[in-house]
Short mmCIF file of C-alpha atoms and ligand atoms in Angstrom, two decimals:
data_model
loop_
_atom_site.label_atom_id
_atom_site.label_comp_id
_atom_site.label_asym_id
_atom_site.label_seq_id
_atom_site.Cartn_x
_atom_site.Cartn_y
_atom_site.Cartn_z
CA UNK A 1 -19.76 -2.22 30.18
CA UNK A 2 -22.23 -4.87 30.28
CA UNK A 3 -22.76 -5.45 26.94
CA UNK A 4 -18.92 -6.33 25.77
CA UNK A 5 -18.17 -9.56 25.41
CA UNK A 6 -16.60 -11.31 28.38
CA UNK A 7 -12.93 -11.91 26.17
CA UNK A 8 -12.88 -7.86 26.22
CA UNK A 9 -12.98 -7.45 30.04
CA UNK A 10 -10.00 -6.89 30.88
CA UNK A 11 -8.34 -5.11 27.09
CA UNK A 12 -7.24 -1.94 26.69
CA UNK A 13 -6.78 -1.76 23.11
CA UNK A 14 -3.40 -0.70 21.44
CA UNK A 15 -2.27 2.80 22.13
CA UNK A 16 -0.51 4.30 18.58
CA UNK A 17 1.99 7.06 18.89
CA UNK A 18 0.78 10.72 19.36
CA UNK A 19 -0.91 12.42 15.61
CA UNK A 20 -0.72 15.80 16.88
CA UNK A 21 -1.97 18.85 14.57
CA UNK A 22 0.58 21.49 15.97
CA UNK A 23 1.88 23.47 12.64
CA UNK A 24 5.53 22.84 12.70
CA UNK A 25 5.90 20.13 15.29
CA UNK A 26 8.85 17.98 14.51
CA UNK A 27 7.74 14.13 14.72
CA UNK A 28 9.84 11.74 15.38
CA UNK A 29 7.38 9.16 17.30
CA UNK A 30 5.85 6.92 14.48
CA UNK A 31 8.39 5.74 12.16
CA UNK A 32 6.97 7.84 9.30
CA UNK A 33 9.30 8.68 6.60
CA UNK A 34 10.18 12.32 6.68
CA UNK A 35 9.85 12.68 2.58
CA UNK A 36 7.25 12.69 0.40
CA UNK A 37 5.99 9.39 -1.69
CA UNK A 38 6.47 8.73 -5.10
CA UNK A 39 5.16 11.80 -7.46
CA UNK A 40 3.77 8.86 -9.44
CA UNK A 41 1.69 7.70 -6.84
CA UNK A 42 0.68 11.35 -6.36
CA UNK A 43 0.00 11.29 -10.60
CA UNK A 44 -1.76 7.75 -10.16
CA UNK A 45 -4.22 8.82 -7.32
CA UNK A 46 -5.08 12.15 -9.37
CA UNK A 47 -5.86 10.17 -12.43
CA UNK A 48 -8.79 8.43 -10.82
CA UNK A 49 -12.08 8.22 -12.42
CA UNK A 50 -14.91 8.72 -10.59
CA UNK A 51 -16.16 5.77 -12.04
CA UNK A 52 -13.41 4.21 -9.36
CA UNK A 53 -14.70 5.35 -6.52
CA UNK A 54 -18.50 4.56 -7.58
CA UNK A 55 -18.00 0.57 -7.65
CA UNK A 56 -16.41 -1.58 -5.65
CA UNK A 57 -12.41 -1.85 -6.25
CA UNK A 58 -11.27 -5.37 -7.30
CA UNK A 59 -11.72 -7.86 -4.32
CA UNK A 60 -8.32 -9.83 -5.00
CA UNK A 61 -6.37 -6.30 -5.85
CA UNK A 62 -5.08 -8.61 -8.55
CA UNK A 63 -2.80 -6.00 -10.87
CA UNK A 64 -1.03 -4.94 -7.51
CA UNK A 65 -0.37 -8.23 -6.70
CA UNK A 66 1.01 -9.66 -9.62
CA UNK A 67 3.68 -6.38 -10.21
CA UNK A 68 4.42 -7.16 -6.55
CA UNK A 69 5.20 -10.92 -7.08
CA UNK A 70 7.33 -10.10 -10.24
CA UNK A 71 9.30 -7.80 -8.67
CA UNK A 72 10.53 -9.94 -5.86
CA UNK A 73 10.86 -12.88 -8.28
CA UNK A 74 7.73 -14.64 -7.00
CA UNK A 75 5.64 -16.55 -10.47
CA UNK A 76 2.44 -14.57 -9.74
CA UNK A 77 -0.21 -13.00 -7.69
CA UNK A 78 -0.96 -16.30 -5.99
CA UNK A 79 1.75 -15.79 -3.49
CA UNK A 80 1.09 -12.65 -2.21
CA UNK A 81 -1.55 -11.01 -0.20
CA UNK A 82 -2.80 -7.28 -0.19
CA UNK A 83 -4.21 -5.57 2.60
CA UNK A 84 -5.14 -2.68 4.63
CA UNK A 85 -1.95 -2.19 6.54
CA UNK A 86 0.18 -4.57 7.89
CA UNK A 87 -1.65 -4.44 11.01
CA UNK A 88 -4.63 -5.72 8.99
CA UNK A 89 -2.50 -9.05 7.98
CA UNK A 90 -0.94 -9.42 11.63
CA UNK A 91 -4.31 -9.43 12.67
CA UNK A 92 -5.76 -11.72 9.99
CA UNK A 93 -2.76 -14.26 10.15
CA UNK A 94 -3.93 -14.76 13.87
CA UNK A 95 -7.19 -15.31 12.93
CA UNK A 96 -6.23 -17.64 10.10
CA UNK A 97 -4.05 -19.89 11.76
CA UNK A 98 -4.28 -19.58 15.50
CA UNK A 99 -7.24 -21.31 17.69
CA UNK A 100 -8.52 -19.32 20.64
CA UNK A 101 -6.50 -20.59 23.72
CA UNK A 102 -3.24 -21.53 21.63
CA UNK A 103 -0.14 -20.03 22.15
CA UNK A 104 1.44 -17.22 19.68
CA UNK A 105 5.47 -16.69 20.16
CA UNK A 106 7.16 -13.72 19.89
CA UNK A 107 10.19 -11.77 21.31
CA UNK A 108 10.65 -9.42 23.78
CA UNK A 109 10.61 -6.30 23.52
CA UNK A 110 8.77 -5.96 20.11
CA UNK A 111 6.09 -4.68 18.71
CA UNK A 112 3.67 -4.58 21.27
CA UNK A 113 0.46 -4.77 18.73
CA UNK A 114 0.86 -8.09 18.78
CA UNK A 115 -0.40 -9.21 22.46
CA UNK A 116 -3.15 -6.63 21.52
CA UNK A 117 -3.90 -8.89 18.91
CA UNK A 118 -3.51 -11.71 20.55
CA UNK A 119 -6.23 -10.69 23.73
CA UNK A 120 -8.46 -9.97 21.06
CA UNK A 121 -8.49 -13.48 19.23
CA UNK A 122 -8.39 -14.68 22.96
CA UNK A 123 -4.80 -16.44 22.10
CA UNK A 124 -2.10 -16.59 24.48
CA UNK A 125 1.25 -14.45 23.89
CA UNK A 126 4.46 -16.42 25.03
CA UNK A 127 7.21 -13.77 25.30
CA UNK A 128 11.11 -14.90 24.90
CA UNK A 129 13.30 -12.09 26.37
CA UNK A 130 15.78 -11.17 23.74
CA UNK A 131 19.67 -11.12 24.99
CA UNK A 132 21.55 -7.72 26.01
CA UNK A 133 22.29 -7.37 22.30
CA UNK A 134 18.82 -7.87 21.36
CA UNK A 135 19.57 -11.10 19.95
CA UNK A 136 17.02 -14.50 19.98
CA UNK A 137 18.14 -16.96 23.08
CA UNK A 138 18.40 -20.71 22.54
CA UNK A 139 15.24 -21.26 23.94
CA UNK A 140 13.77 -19.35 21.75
CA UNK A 141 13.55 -22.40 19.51
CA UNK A 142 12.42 -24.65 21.24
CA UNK A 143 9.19 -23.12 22.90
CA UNK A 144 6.12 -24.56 21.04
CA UNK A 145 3.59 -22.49 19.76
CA UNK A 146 1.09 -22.63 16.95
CA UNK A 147 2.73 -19.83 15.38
CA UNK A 148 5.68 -17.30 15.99
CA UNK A 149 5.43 -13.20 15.24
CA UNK A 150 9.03 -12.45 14.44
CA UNK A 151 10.08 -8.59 13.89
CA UNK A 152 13.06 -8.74 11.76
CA UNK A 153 14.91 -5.73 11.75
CA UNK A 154 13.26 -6.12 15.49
CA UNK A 155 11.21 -3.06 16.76
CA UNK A 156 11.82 -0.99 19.25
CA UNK A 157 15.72 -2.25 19.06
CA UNK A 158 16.21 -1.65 14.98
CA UNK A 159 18.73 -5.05 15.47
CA UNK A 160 18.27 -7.85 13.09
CA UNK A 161 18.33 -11.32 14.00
CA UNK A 162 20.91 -13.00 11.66
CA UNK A 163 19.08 -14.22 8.69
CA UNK A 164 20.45 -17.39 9.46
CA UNK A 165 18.60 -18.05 12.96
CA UNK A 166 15.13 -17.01 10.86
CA UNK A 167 15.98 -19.99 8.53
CA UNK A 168 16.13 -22.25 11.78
CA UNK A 169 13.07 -21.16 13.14
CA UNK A 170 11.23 -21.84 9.59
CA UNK A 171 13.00 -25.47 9.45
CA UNK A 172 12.25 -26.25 13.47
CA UNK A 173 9.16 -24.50 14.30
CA UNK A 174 6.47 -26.90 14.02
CA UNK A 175 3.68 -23.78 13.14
CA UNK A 176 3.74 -20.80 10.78
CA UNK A 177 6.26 -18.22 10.96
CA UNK A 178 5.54 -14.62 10.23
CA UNK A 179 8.71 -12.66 9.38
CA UNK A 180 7.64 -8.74 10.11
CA UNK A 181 10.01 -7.30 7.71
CA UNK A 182 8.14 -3.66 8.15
CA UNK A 183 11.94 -1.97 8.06
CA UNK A 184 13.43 -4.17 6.01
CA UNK A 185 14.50 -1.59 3.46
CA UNK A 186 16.45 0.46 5.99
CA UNK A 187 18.66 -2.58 6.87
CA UNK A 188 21.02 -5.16 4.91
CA UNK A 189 19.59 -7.92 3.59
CA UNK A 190 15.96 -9.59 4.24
CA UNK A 191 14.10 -12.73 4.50
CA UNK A 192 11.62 -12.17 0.92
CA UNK A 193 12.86 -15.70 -0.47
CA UNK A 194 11.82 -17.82 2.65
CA UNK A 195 8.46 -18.47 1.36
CA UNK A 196 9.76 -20.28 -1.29
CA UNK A 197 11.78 -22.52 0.45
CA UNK A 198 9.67 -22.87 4.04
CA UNK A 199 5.87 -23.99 3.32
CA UNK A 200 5.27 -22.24 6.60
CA UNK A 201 7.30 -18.71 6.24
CA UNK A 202 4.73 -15.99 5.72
CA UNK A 203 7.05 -12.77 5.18
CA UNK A 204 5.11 -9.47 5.49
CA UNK A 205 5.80 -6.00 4.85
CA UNK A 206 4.54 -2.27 4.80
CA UNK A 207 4.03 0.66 2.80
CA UNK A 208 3.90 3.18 5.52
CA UNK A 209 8.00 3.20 6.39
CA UNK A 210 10.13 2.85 3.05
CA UNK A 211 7.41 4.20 0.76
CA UNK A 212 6.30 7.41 2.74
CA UNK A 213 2.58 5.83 2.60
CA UNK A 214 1.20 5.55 5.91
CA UNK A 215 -1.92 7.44 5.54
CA UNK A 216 -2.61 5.24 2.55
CA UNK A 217 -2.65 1.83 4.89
CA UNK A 218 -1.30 -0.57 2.78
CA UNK A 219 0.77 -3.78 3.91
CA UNK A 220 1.57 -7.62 2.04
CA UNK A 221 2.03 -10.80 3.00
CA UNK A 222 4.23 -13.24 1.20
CA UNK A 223 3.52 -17.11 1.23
CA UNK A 224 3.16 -20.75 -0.65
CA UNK A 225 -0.34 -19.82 -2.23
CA UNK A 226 -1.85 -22.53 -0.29
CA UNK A 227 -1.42 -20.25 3.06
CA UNK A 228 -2.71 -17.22 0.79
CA UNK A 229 -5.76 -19.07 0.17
CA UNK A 230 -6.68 -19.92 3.53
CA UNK A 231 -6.16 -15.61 3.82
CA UNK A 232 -8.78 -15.02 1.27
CA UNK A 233 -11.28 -16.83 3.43
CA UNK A 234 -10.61 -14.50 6.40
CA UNK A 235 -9.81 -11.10 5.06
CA UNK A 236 -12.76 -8.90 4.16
CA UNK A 237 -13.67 -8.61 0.24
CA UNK A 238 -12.90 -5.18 -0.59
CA UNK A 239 -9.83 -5.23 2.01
CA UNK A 240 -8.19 -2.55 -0.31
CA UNK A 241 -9.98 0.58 -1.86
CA UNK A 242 -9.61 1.70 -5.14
CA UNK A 243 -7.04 4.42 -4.13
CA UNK A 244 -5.12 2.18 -2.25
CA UNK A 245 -4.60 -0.06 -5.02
CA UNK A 246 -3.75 2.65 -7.46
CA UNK A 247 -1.45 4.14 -5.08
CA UNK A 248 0.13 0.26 -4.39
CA UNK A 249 0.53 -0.31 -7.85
CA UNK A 250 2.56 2.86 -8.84
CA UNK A 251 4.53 3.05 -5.55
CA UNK A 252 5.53 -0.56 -6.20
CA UNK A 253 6.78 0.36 -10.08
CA UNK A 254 8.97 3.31 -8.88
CA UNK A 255 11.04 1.35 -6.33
CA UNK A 256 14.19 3.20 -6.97
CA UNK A 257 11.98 6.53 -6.02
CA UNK A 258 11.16 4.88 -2.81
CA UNK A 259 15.37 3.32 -2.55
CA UNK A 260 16.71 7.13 -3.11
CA UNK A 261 14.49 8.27 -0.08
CA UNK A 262 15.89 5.30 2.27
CA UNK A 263 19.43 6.35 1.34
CA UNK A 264 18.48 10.16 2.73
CA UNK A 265 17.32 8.29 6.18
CA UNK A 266 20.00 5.81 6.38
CA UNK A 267 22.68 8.57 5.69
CA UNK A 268 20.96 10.51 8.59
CA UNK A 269 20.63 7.38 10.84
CA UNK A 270 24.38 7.06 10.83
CA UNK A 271 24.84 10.67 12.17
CA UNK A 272 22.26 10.99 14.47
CA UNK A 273 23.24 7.92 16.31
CA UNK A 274 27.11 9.02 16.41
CA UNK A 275 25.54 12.16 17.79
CA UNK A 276 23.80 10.45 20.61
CA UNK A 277 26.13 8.84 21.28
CA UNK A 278 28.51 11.69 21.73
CA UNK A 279 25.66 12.87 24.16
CA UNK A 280 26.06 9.83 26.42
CA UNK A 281 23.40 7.94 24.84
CA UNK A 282 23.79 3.74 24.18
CA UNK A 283 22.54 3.27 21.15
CA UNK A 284 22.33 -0.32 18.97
CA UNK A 285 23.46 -0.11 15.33
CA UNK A 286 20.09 0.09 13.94
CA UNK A 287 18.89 -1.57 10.32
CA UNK A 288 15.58 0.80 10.58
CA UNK A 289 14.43 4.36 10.35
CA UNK A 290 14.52 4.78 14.27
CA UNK A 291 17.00 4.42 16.58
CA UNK A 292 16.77 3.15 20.19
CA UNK A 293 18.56 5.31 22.46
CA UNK A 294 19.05 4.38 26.12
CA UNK A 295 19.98 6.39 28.95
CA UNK A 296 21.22 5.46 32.31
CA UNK A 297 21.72 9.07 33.68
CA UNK A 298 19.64 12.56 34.68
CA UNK A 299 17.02 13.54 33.77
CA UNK A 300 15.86 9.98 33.40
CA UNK A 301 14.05 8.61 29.67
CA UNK A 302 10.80 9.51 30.56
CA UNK A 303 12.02 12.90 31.77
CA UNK A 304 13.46 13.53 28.43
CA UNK A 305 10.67 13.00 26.36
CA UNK A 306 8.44 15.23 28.44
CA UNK A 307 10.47 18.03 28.23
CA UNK A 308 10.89 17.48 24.24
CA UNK A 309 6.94 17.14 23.90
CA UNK A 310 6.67 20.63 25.75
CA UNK A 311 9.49 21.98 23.14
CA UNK A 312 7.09 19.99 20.36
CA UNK A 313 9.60 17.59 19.46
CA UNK A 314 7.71 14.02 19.67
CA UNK A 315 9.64 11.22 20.09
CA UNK A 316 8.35 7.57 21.90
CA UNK A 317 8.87 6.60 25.23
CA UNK A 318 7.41 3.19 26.41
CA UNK A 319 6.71 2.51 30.22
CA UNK A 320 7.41 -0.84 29.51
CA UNK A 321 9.49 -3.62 31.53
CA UNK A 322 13.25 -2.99 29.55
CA UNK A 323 12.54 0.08 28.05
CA UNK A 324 11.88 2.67 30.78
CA UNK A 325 15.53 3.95 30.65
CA UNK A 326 14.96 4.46 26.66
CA UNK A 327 13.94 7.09 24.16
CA UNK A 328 12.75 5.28 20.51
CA UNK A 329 13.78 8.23 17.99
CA UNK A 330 12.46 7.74 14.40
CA UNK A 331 15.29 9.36 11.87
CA UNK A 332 13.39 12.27 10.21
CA UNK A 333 15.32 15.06 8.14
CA UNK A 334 18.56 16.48 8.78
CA UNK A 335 16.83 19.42 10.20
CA UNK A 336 14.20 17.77 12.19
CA UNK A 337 17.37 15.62 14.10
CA UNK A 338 19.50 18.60 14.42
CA UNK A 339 16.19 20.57 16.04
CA UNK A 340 16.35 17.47 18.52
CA UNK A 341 19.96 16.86 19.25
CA UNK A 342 20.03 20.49 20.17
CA UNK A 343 17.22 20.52 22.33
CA UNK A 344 19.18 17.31 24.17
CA UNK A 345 21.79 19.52 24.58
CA UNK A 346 19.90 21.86 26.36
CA UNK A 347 18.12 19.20 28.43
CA UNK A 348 21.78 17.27 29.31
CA UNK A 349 23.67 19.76 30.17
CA UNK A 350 21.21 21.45 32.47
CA UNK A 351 21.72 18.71 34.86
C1 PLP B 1 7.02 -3.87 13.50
C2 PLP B 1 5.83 -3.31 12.81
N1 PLP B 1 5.03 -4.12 12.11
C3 PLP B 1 3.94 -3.64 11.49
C4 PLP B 1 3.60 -2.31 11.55
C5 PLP B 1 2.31 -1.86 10.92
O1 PLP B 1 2.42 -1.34 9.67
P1 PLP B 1 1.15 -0.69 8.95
O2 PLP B 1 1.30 0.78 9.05
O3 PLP B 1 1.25 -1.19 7.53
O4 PLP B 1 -0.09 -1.20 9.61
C6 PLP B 1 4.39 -1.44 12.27
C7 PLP B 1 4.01 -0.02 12.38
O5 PLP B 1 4.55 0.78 13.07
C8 PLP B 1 5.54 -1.95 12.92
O6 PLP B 1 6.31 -1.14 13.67
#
């Protein structure tokens, strides 16, 4: 196309997981939450004027972010960021912070939006392959870079780096570190106090896992409030509609609603992977709502998930180097997994 520019040449844009309309498909691709959000944010989107909706929302989102900073402990609204998604703030923290032509450090495998990101700014990606337990190598701290995308619990693998090794990178990476906690509240513990400590530790997060909000978009960032400055000059002024922030704001004051819901999918998590694994499947103790289930036998991965998709049962397979022999399974209800483990059944045994 002759009128792109030149950086776009040779992109292909992110692919997202399958959004199929088939009535009573069972989807386990995207890491949704299988239960509904928070009847208050349900009650807080209803109760919308339509005086909301005829002007423009509040620019800084300013009563979402200060409930947000006072309930991680954080003195106000100046240390955290709203916006439209977490891919939104991935996106803008590149933009903020990284020069065309620099290099941006992240792990591999992991959340593969970021070198997407990364060819668009027309930044350079510098993967570090993670260890056979999915763990950071050595030289994973000592490879420069102007900043470092860190997926803690790490996607596809669901295995946390220790929190210990984050708090080395903050102290010996000389650029900013972005913590992608998007699981976090499927796992143990998390990384939210870094930013206090670490001038350059920019921990984000999402609604669309933990709170069952996906559709809504909504993601934060964490930081010293001289890093969510430099934000404000970069993200767009009305980054987060008026429903967005009224959903935010509720979701964010019924966090045990949203805690109740992650003790359904971790209590499911546990028994679907001691299921697979029953099935012959090696899968990694996982701190997130998906589980990463590799196969060395027959059918192989790929296999597998075509025959599920024709049996509409969606999980994600990624042709990707370290991942062809792998199935990423997002924990849905206990029905949805049973549906799946005995459609494996089926598959396995036939061979
Ligand atoms: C590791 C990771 N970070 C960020 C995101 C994006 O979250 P959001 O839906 O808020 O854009 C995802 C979504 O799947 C993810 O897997």
């Amino acid at each position: 196309m002759k009128y792109t520019r030149e950086l776009l040449k040779d992109v292909e844009g992110y692919v997202p997981g399958e959004q199929p309309k088939i009535p009573g498909i069972i989807k386990l691709n995207t890491n949704e939450n299988p239960y509904p959000p928070s009847p208050k944010v349900m009650e807080a989107l209803r109760a919308l004027s339509p005086d909301a909706l005829r002007k423009y929302p509040d620019p800084l989102s300013v009563n979402f972010r200060r409930a947000y900073a006072e309930r991680f402990g954080y003195p106000g609204p100046e240390w955290v960021l709203a916006g439209n998604g977490m891919d939104e703030l991935l996106a803008l923290a590149i933009r903020t912070f990284v020069n065309p032509g620099d290099a941006v450090l992240a792990s591999y495998p992991t959340y593969s939006l970021y070198e997407v990101l990364c060819q668009l700014h027309g930044c350079r990606i510098v993967y570090v392959d993670l260890d056979d337990n999915f763990q950071l190598p050595e030289s994973f701290f000592s490879t420069p870079a102007r900043m470092c995308l860190l997926t803690r619990p790490n996607a596809p693998s669901g295995v946390s780096a220790p929190r210990e090794a984050v708090e080395r990178l903050c102290r010996e990476f000389d650029g900013i570190v972005v913590i992608d906690e998007a699981y976090v509240d499927f796992g143990g513990d998390n990384c939210m106090d870094f930013p206090k400590r670490f001038e350059n530790a920019i921990v984000m997060r999402t609604f669309s896992k933990s709170f069952s909000l996906a559709g809504m978009r909504l993601g934060t960032a964490v930081a010293q409030p001289a890093i969510i400055n430099e934000f404000m000059k970069t993200k767009d002024s009305y980054n987060l509609d008026a429903c967005s922030q009224a959903a935010a704001l509720a979701a964010i004051q019924d966090y045990d609603y949203m805690e109740s819901n992650v003790a359904k999918v971790r209590a499911t998590r546990a028994r679907l992977r001691a299921e697979l694994q029953q099935l012959g499947f090696d899968v990694p103790e996982s701190q997130s709502n998906f589980l990463l289930a590799r196969w060395n036998g027959a059918p192989p991965a790929k296999e597998i998930f075509e025959t599920l998709r024709t049996q509409n049962i969606l999980v994600r397979y990624f042709n990707l180097r370290g991942l062809q022999n792998a199935l990423r399974i997002t924990v849905g209800t206990n029905a949805e997994c049973d549906a799946l483990l005995e459609a494996l059944n089926v598959i396995l045994k036939r061979n």
